[in-house]
Coordinates of C-alpha atoms and ligand atoms in Angstrom, one line a residue:
X12 CA 32.7 -87.2 17.3
X13 CA 30.6 -88.1 14.3
X14 CA 28.3 -85.9 12.4
X15 CA 26.2 -87.6 9.8
X16 CA 28.3 -90.2 8.2
X17 CA 31.7 -88.6 8.2
X18 CA 34.0 -87.4 10.9
X19 CA 33.0 -84.3 12.7
X20 CA 35.0 -81.2 11.9
X21 CA 35.1 -77.5 12.9
X22 CA 32.5 -76.7 10.4
X23 CA 29.9 -78.6 12.4
X24 CA 30.6 -77.1 15.8
X25 CA 27.3 -75.5 16.5
X26 CA 23.6 -76.2 16.4
X27 CA 22.5 -74.7 13.2
X28 CA 25.5 -75.9 11.2
X29 CA 24.8 -79.3 12.7
X30 CA 21.3 -79.5 11.1
X31 CA 22.7 -79.0 7.6
X32 CA 26.2 -80.3 8.0
X33 CA 25.7 -83.7 6.5
X34 CA 24.8 -82.1 3.1
X35 CA 27.7 -79.7 3.3
X36 CA 30.0 -82.6 4.0
X37 CA 29.2 -84.1 0.6
X38 CA 29.3 -80.8 -1.3
X39 CA 31.9 -78.5 0.4
X40 CA 33.4 -77.7 3.7
X41 CA 32.8 -74.0 4.0
X42 CA 32.9 -73.1 7.7
X43 CA 29.7 -71.5 8.9
X44 CA 30.3 -68.9 11.6
X45 CA 27.6 -68.0 14.1
X46 CA 27.4 -64.6 12.4
X47 CA 26.7 -66.1 9.1
X48 CA 24.4 -68.9 10.3
X49 CA 22.1 -66.4 11.8
X50 CA 22.1 -68.0 15.2
X51 CA 23.1 -65.9 18.2
X52 CA 25.9 -66.9 20.4
X53 CA 23.5 -67.4 23.4
X54 CA 21.3 -69.7 21.3
X55 CA 24.3 -71.8 20.4
X56 CA 25.4 -72.0 24.1
X57 CA 21.8 -73.0 25.1
X58 CA 21.8 -76.1 22.9
X59 CA 25.4 -77.1 23.4
X60 CA 25.1 -78.8 26.7
X61 CA 27.8 -81.5 27.2
X62 CA 27.4 -84.3 24.8
X63 CA 24.1 -82.9 23.4
X64 CA 25.3 -83.4 19.8
X65 CA 26.3 -87.0 20.4
X66 CA 22.9 -87.7 21.9
X67 CA 21.1 -86.1 18.9
X68 CA 23.3 -87.8 16.4
X69 CA 22.9 -91.2 17.9
X70 CA 19.2 -90.8 18.4
X71 CA 18.8 -89.8 14.7
X72 CA 20.9 -92.8 13.7
X73 CA 18.7 -95.2 15.7
X74 CA 15.5 -93.8 14.3
X75 CA 16.2 -93.1 10.7
X76 CA 19.9 -93.7 9.9
X77 CA 22.2 -91.1 8.4
X78 CA 20.5 -91.1 4.9
X79 CA 17.1 -90.1 6.2
X80 CA 18.7 -87.2 8.0
X81 CA 20.5 -86.1 4.8
X82 CA 17.3 -86.3 2.8
X83 CA 15.4 -84.3 5.4
X84 CA 18.0 -81.6 5.5
X85 CA 18.1 -81.4 1.7
X86 CA 14.3 -81.0 1.5
X87 CA 14.5 -78.3 4.2
X88 CA 17.1 -76.5 2.1
X89 CA 15.0 -76.8 -1.1
X90 CA 12.0 -75.3 0.9
X91 CA 14.2 -72.3 1.7
X92 CA 15.7 -72.1 -1.8
X93 CA 12.2 -72.0 -3.4
X94 CA 10.7 -69.8 -0.7
X95 CA 7.9 -72.3 -0.3
X96 CA 5.5 -70.1 1.7
X97 CA 5.8 -67.2 -0.6
X98 CA 5.4 -69.5 -3.6
X99 CA 2.3 -71.0 -2.1
X100 CA 0.8 -67.5 -1.6
X101 CA 1.7 -66.7 -5.3
X102 CA -0.2 -69.9 -6.3
X103 CA -3.2 -68.9 -4.1
X104 CA -3.4 -65.5 -5.8
X105 CA -3.1 -67.2 -9.2
X106 CA -5.9 -69.5 -8.2
X107 CA -8.1 -66.6 -7.4
X108 CA -7.5 -65.2 -10.9
X109 CA -8.1 -68.5 -12.6
X110 CA -11.2 -69.1 -10.6
X111 CA -12.8 -65.7 -11.5
X112 CA -11.7 -66.2 -15.1
X113 CA -13.3 -69.6 -15.3
X114 CA -16.5 -68.3 -13.8
X115 CA -16.7 -65.6 -16.4
X116 CA -16.3 -68.3 -19.1
X117 CA -19.1 -70.2 -17.4
X118 CA -17.0 -73.2 -16.5
X119 CA -15.9 -74.7 -13.2
X120 CA -12.4 -73.8 -12.1
X121 CA -12.2 -77.4 -10.7
X122 CA -10.7 -78.8 -13.9
X123 CA -7.3 -80.1 -15.0
X124 CA -6.6 -76.6 -16.4
X125 CA -6.4 -75.2 -12.9
X126 CA -3.7 -77.7 -11.8
X127 CA -1.8 -77.2 -15.0
X128 CA -1.8 -73.4 -14.6
X129 CA -0.9 -73.5 -10.9
X130 CA 1.9 -76.0 -11.5
X131 CA 3.5 -73.8 -14.2
X132 CA 3.1 -70.6 -12.2
X133 CA 4.4 -72.3 -9.0
X134 CA 7.4 -73.7 -10.9
X135 CA 8.4 -70.3 -12.3
X136 CA 7.9 -68.6 -8.9
X137 CA 10.0 -71.2 -7.2
X138 CA 12.7 -71.0 -9.9
X139 CA 12.8 -67.2 -9.6
X140 CA 13.1 -67.4 -5.8
X141 CA 16.1 -69.8 -6.3
X142 CA 17.8 -67.4 -8.8
X143 CA 17.1 -64.5 -6.4
X144 CA 18.9 -66.4 -3.7
X145 CA 21.8 -67.2 -6.0
X146 CA 22.3 -63.5 -6.9
X147 CA 21.9 -62.3 -3.3
X148 CA 23.9 -65.1 -1.6
X149 CA 26.6 -62.7 -0.3
X150 CA 24.0 -60.1 0.9
X151 CA 21.9 -62.8 2.5
X152 CA 25.0 -64.0 4.4
X153 CA 25.3 -60.6 6.0
X154 CA 21.7 -60.5 7.3
X155 CA 20.6 -62.5 10.4
X156 CA 17.1 -63.2 8.8
X157 CA 18.6 -64.8 5.7
X158 CA 22.1 -66.0 6.7
X159 CA 21.1 -69.6 7.1
X160 CA 19.7 -69.8 3.6
X161 CA 21.3 -72.7 1.8
X162 CA 23.3 -70.7 -0.7
X163 CA 24.3 -68.0 1.8
X164 CA 25.6 -70.5 4.2
X165 CA 27.3 -72.7 1.6
X166 CA 25.2 -75.8 2.0
X167 CA 24.1 -75.6 -1.7
X168 CA 26.6 -74.6 -4.3
X169 CA 26.1 -71.7 -6.7
X170 CA 26.0 -74.0 -9.8
X171 CA 23.5 -76.3 -8.0
X172 CA 21.2 -73.2 -7.2
X173 CA 21.5 -71.7 -10.7
X174 CA 20.8 -75.1 -12.4
X175 CA 17.7 -75.7 -10.3
X176 CA 16.4 -72.1 -10.7
X177 CA 16.9 -72.0 -14.5
X178 CA 15.4 -75.5 -14.9
X179 CA 12.3 -74.6 -12.8
X180 CA 11.8 -71.3 -14.8
X181 CA 12.3 -73.0 -18.1
X182 CA 10.1 -76.1 -17.4
X183 CA 7.4 -73.8 -15.9
X184 CA 7.4 -71.4 -18.9
X185 CA 7.4 -74.2 -21.5
X186 CA 4.7 -76.0 -19.6
X187 CA 2.4 -73.0 -19.3
X188 CA 2.9 -72.2 -23.0
X189 CA 1.9 -75.7 -24.0
X190 CA -0.8 -76.4 -21.5
X191 CA -2.4 -73.0 -21.1
X192 CA -1.6 -70.4 -23.8
X193 CA 1.3 -68.4 -25.2
X194 CA 0.2 -65.2 -23.4
X195 CA 0.4 -66.8 -20.0
X196 CA 3.8 -68.4 -20.7
X197 CA 5.1 -65.0 -21.9
X198 CA 3.7 -62.9 -19.1
X199 CA 4.9 -65.4 -16.5
X200 CA 8.4 -65.3 -17.9
X201 CA 8.2 -61.5 -17.9
X202 CA 7.2 -61.6 -14.2
X203 CA 10.3 -63.8 -13.4
X204 CA 12.5 -61.4 -15.4
X205 CA 11.2 -58.3 -13.5
X206 CA 11.7 -60.0 -10.2
X207 CA 15.1 -61.6 -10.8
X208 CA 16.8 -59.3 -13.4
X209 CA 15.3 -55.9 -12.5
X210 CA 14.1 -55.8 -8.9
X211 CA 16.8 -57.9 -7.3
X212 CA 19.9 -55.9 -8.6
X213 CA 18.0 -52.6 -8.0
X214 CA 17.7 -53.3 -4.2
X215 CA 21.3 -52.2 -3.7
X216 CA 20.8 -49.1 -5.8
X217 CA 17.5 -47.3 -4.8
X218 CA 14.7 -47.6 -2.3
X219 CA 12.4 -47.3 -5.3
X220 CA 13.3 -51.0 -6.0
X221 CA 10.3 -52.1 -3.8
X222 CA 8.0 -50.1 -6.1
X223 CA 9.4 -52.0 -9.1
X224 CA 9.2 -55.3 -7.2
X225 CA 5.5 -54.7 -6.6
X226 CA 4.9 -55.2 -10.3
X227 CA 6.0 -58.9 -10.4
X228 CA 4.5 -59.4 -7.0
X229 CA 1.1 -58.3 -8.3
X230 CA 1.1 -60.2 -11.6
X231 CA 0.3 -63.8 -10.4
X232 CA -3.5 -63.3 -10.1
X233 CA -3.5 -61.7 -13.6
X234 CA -1.5 -64.7 -14.8
X235 CA -4.2 -67.0 -13.4
X236 CA -7.0 -65.1 -15.2
X237 CA -5.1 -65.1 -18.5
X238 CA -4.5 -68.9 -18.1
X239 CA -8.3 -69.3 -17.9
X240 CA -9.3 -66.7 -20.4
X241 CA -6.4 -66.2 -22.8
X242 CA -6.6 -62.4 -22.6
X243 CA -6.1 -59.5 -20.2
X244 CA -9.5 -58.1 -19.1
X245 CA -10.6 -55.5 -16.5
X246 CA -11.2 -57.9 -13.6
X247 CA -7.7 -59.2 -14.0
X248 CA -6.4 -55.6 -13.8
X249 CA -8.5 -55.1 -10.7
X250 CA -6.8 -58.2 -9.1
X251 CA -3.4 -56.9 -10.1
X252 CA -4.3 -53.5 -8.4
X253 CA -5.4 -55.3 -5.2
X254 CA -2.1 -57.2 -5.0
X255 CA -0.1 -54.2 -6.0
X256 CA -1.5 -51.9 -3.2
X257 CA -1.5 -54.7 -0.6
X258 CA 2.3 -55.1 -0.8
X259 CA 3.2 -51.7 0.5
X260 CA 2.1 -52.0 4.2
X261 CA 3.3 -55.6 3.9
X262 CA 6.9 -54.8 3.0
X263 CA 7.1 -51.5 4.9
X264 CA 6.5 -53.5 8.1
X265 CA 9.2 -55.9 7.0
X266 CA 11.6 -53.1 6.0
X267 CA 11.2 -51.6 9.5
X268 CA 11.5 -54.9 11.3
X269 CA 14.7 -55.8 9.5
X270 CA 16.2 -52.4 9.0
X271 CA 19.5 -53.1 10.8
X272 CA 19.8 -56.2 8.7
X273 CA 19.2 -54.3 5.4
X274 CA 21.6 -51.6 6.5
X275 CA 24.3 -54.1 7.2
X276 CA 23.9 -55.6 3.7
X277 CA 23.7 -52.2 2.0
X278 CA 20.1 -52.7 0.8
X279 CA 18.5 -49.4 0.3
X280 CA 15.1 -49.9 1.9
X281 CA 13.2 -46.8 3.0
X282 CA 13.9 -47.1 6.7
X283 CA 17.6 -47.5 5.9
X284 CA 17.9 -44.3 3.8
X285 CA 15.4 -42.4 6.0
X286 CA 15.8 -43.9 9.4
X287 CA 13.3 -41.6 11.3
X288 CA 10.5 -43.8 10.1
X289 CA 8.2 -41.0 8.9
X290 CA 8.4 -41.8 5.2
X291 CA 8.0 -45.6 6.0
X292 CA 4.8 -44.9 7.9
X293 CA 3.5 -42.4 5.4
X294 CA 4.0 -44.8 2.5
X295 CA 2.3 -47.7 4.4
X296 CA -0.6 -45.5 5.4
X297 CA -1.2 -44.1 1.9
X298 CA -1.5 -47.5 0.4
X299 CA -3.5 -48.9 3.4
X300 CA -6.1 -46.1 2.7
X301 CA -6.0 -46.8 -1.0
X302 CA -6.5 -50.6 -0.2
X303 CA -10.2 -50.0 0.7
X304 CA -11.4 -48.5 -2.6
X305 CA -9.1 -50.8 -4.6
X306 CA -10.4 -53.9 -2.8
X307 CA -14.0 -52.8 -3.8
X308 CA -13.1 -52.7 -7.5
X309 CA -14.5 -56.2 -8.1
X310 CA -17.9 -55.1 -6.8
X311 CA -17.8 -52.0 -9.1
X312 CA -16.9 -54.3 -12.0
X313 CA -19.8 -56.7 -11.0
X314 CA -17.3 -59.5 -10.6
X315 CA -18.3 -60.0 -6.9
X316 CA -21.4 -59.3 -4.9
X317 CA -22.2 -57.1 -1.9
X318 CA -21.3 -59.7 0.7
X319 CA -17.7 -59.6 -0.6
X320 CA -18.0 -55.8 -0.5
X321 CA -18.9 -55.9 3.2
X322 CA -16.1 -58.3 4.0
X323 CA -13.6 -56.3 2.0
X324 CA -14.6 -53.2 3.8
X325 CA -14.2 -54.7 7.3
X326 CA -10.9 -56.4 6.4
X327 CA -9.7 -53.2 4.8
X328 CA -10.5 -51.2 8.0
X329 CA -8.6 -53.8 10.1
X330 CA -5.6 -53.6 7.7
X331 CA -5.8 -49.8 8.0
X332 CA -6.1 -50.0 11.8
X333 CA -3.0 -52.0 12.1
X334 CA -1.2 -49.7 9.7
X335 CA -2.2 -46.7 11.8
X336 CA -1.0 -48.6 14.9
X337 CA 2.3 -49.2 12.9
X338 CA 2.6 -45.4 12.9
X339 CA 3.6 -45.7 16.6
X340 CA 7.0 -46.8 15.5
X341 CA 8.0 -43.2 15.3
X342 CA 7.3 -42.5 19.0
X343 CA 8.0 -46.0 20.4
X344 CA 10.2 -45.9 23.5
X345 CA 12.1 -49.1 22.8
X346 CA 13.2 -51.0 19.8
X347 CA 11.3 -54.1 20.8
X348 CA 8.1 -52.0 21.1
X349 CA 8.5 -50.6 17.6
X350 CA 9.3 -54.0 16.3
X351 CA 6.1 -55.4 17.9
X352 CA 4.0 -52.9 15.9
X353 CA 5.8 -53.9 12.7
X354 CA 5.6 -57.6 13.4
X355 CA 1.8 -57.4 14.1
X356 CA 1.3 -55.5 10.8
X357 CA 3.3 -58.1 8.9
X358 CA 1.2 -60.9 10.4
X359 CA -2.1 -59.1 9.6
X360 CA -0.9 -58.5 6.0
X361 CA -0.4 -62.3 5.4
X362 CA -3.7 -63.1 7.0
X363 CA -5.6 -60.3 5.3
X364 CA -4.8 -61.3 1.7
X365 CA -6.0 -65.0 1.8
X366 CA -9.1 -63.9 3.6
X367 CA -9.9 -61.2 1.1
X368 CA -9.3 -63.6 -1.9
X369 CA -11.4 -66.3 -0.3
X370 CA -14.3 -63.9 0.2
X371 CA -13.9 -62.8 -3.4
X372 CA -14.0 -66.4 -4.7
X373 CA -17.0 -67.4 -2.5
X374 CA -19.1 -64.4 -3.5
X375 CA -18.0 -64.2 -7.2
X376 CA -20.9 -63.5 -9.6
X377 CA -19.5 -65.1 -12.7
X378 CA -19.9 -61.9 -14.7
Ligands
HEM401 C1 7.9 -55.9 -3.2 C2 7.1 -56.8 -2.6 C3 7.5 -57.7 -1.5 C4 8.5 -57.6 -0.6 C5 9.7 -56.6 -0.6 C6 8.4 -58.8 0.3 C7 9.3 -59.1 1.3 C8 9.1 -60.1 2.2 C9 10.0 -60.5 3.2 C10 11.4 -60.0 3.3 C11 9.4 -61.5 3.9 C12 10.0 -62.3 5.1 C13 9.6 -61.8 6.4 C14 10.1 -62.6 7.6 O1 10.9 -63.4 7.4 O2 9.8 -62.3 8.7 C15 8.1 -61.7 3.4 C16 7.2 -62.6 3.9 C17 6.1 -63.0 3.2 N1 5.7 -62.6 2.0 FE1 6.4 -60.9 1.1 N2 7.2 -59.4 0.0 C18 6.7 -58.8 -1.1 C19 5.6 -59.2 -1.8 C20 4.9 -60.4 -1.5 C21 4.0 -61.0 -2.4 C22 3.6 -60.5 -3.8 C23 3.6 -62.2 -1.8 C24 2.6 -63.2 -2.3 C25 1.6 -63.0 -3.0 C26 4.2 -62.2 -0.5 C27 4.0 -63.2 0.4 C28 4.6 -63.3 1.6 C29 4.3 -64.3 2.6 C30 3.3 -65.4 2.6 C31 5.2 -64.1 3.7 C32 5.3 -64.8 5.0 C33 6.0 -66.2 4.9 C34 7.4 -66.1 5.1 O3 7.9 -65.4 6.0 O4 8.1 -66.8 4.3 N3 5.1 -61.2 -0.4 N4 7.9 -60.9 2.3
FPP402 C1 5.4 -66.2 -11.2 C2 6.4 -65.5 -10.5 C3 7.7 -65.3 -11.2 C4 6.1 -65.0 -9.3 C5 7.1 -64.2 -8.5 C6 6.4 -63.0 -8.0 C7 6.9 -62.6 -6.7 C8 6.7 -63.5 -5.5 C9 7.5 -61.5 -6.6 C10 8.1 -61.2 -5.3 C11 7.8 -59.8 -4.8 C12 8.9 -59.4 -4.1 C13 9.6 -58.2 -4.6 C14 9.4 -60.0 -3.0 C15 10.5 -59.7 -2.2 O1 11.5 -60.5 -2.4 P1 13.0 -60.3 -1.8 O2 13.9 -61.1 -2.7 O3 13.3 -58.9 -1.5 O4 12.9 -61.1 -0.4 P2 14.0 -61.7 0.5 O5 14.7 -60.5 1.1 O6 13.3 -62.6 1.5 O7 15.0 -62.4 -0.4

């Protein structure tokens, strides 16, 4: 049987390996076991009907040829390597900072400076994500959620990952320094350093790592502001505070959802070291309550108007409501019930933030 352009081997014997196998054929032949690929045995059986692989291979050859398949898989791997969705969210938060900063300067944020800042911050964020995946490739291979990442499953080699990661961080930093200002370049590099060199190794040591990780996580909107204004000012600190506080319900829901995974990999998330769930709920609740006054800081600083204040209040109450509901994980009768509460909070967290920032930008006063 053929897989891609070369003869099929045992490394391509199941569905998920099949998707990326043509790349691995060129680079290395590390076998991908079901445990490592993150696909359950039942899922594999479900897709392995007789001759299903031949049908898919020949269909793909007819439609696009082997090269198109390889390029598509490589692009999919880069999307995972650079954590595209998180990087896009980082860019959105940086845009909010840049937008408010430009308004304070009395200029439109729709200027080449915006694209220059977002390109640089996005590059450094993507590069940091790749370096994080290089460092954590062995841990990622032990977790179902991350086992199919390109480095964890061997589709992208370590030198390849390190090279791309370093290059993206370097290009992004130099670009920001040249096109925006030295302070933005320096702070963005510091953000990458905190994420890659401080938070990432600490995950195996202490559950406090998430508190440390919240600092680089909260810096992008401040970076956007500094790119527009050249200095750190109070509204930028308020944006930092909003992002900082937002992260706790966000990642407490994730930590609960994937606690078996984290435990398997030896990552000391709160639900791993204190499995009863009380401390996880308490931490998420504390920050969800704090989220309401903190999200109103832009009104207090006269950066946004009352409409934003009303929207922030409603959104904050919804976020708090879902976090209170998340508290039911302690008494949930089944694992799937408790995971449902966590999954719902995770979804709400990633909807809440763009909505809040959009409201802030739409009702900005320019002061
Ligand atoms: C210490 C802080 C943070 C931790 C530990 C964390 C962890 C995670 C994890 C593990 C996921 C994957 C969930 C899944 O696969 O179901 C996730 C999803 C996500 N995170 Fe975070 N995160 C943090 C901060 C942030 C920040 C600062 C942003 C952006 C501003 C962000 C944006 C997102 C988005 C958009 C998703 C959903 C998209 C996806 O699953 O790829 N996170 N987060
Ligand atoms: C400009 C710049 C450098 C921005 C980067 C800021 C940023 C997105 C920080 C991430 C915050 C964070 C701790 C995420 C969890 O990652 P994780 O590695 O624990 O997630 P994983 O388990 O999915 O790998």
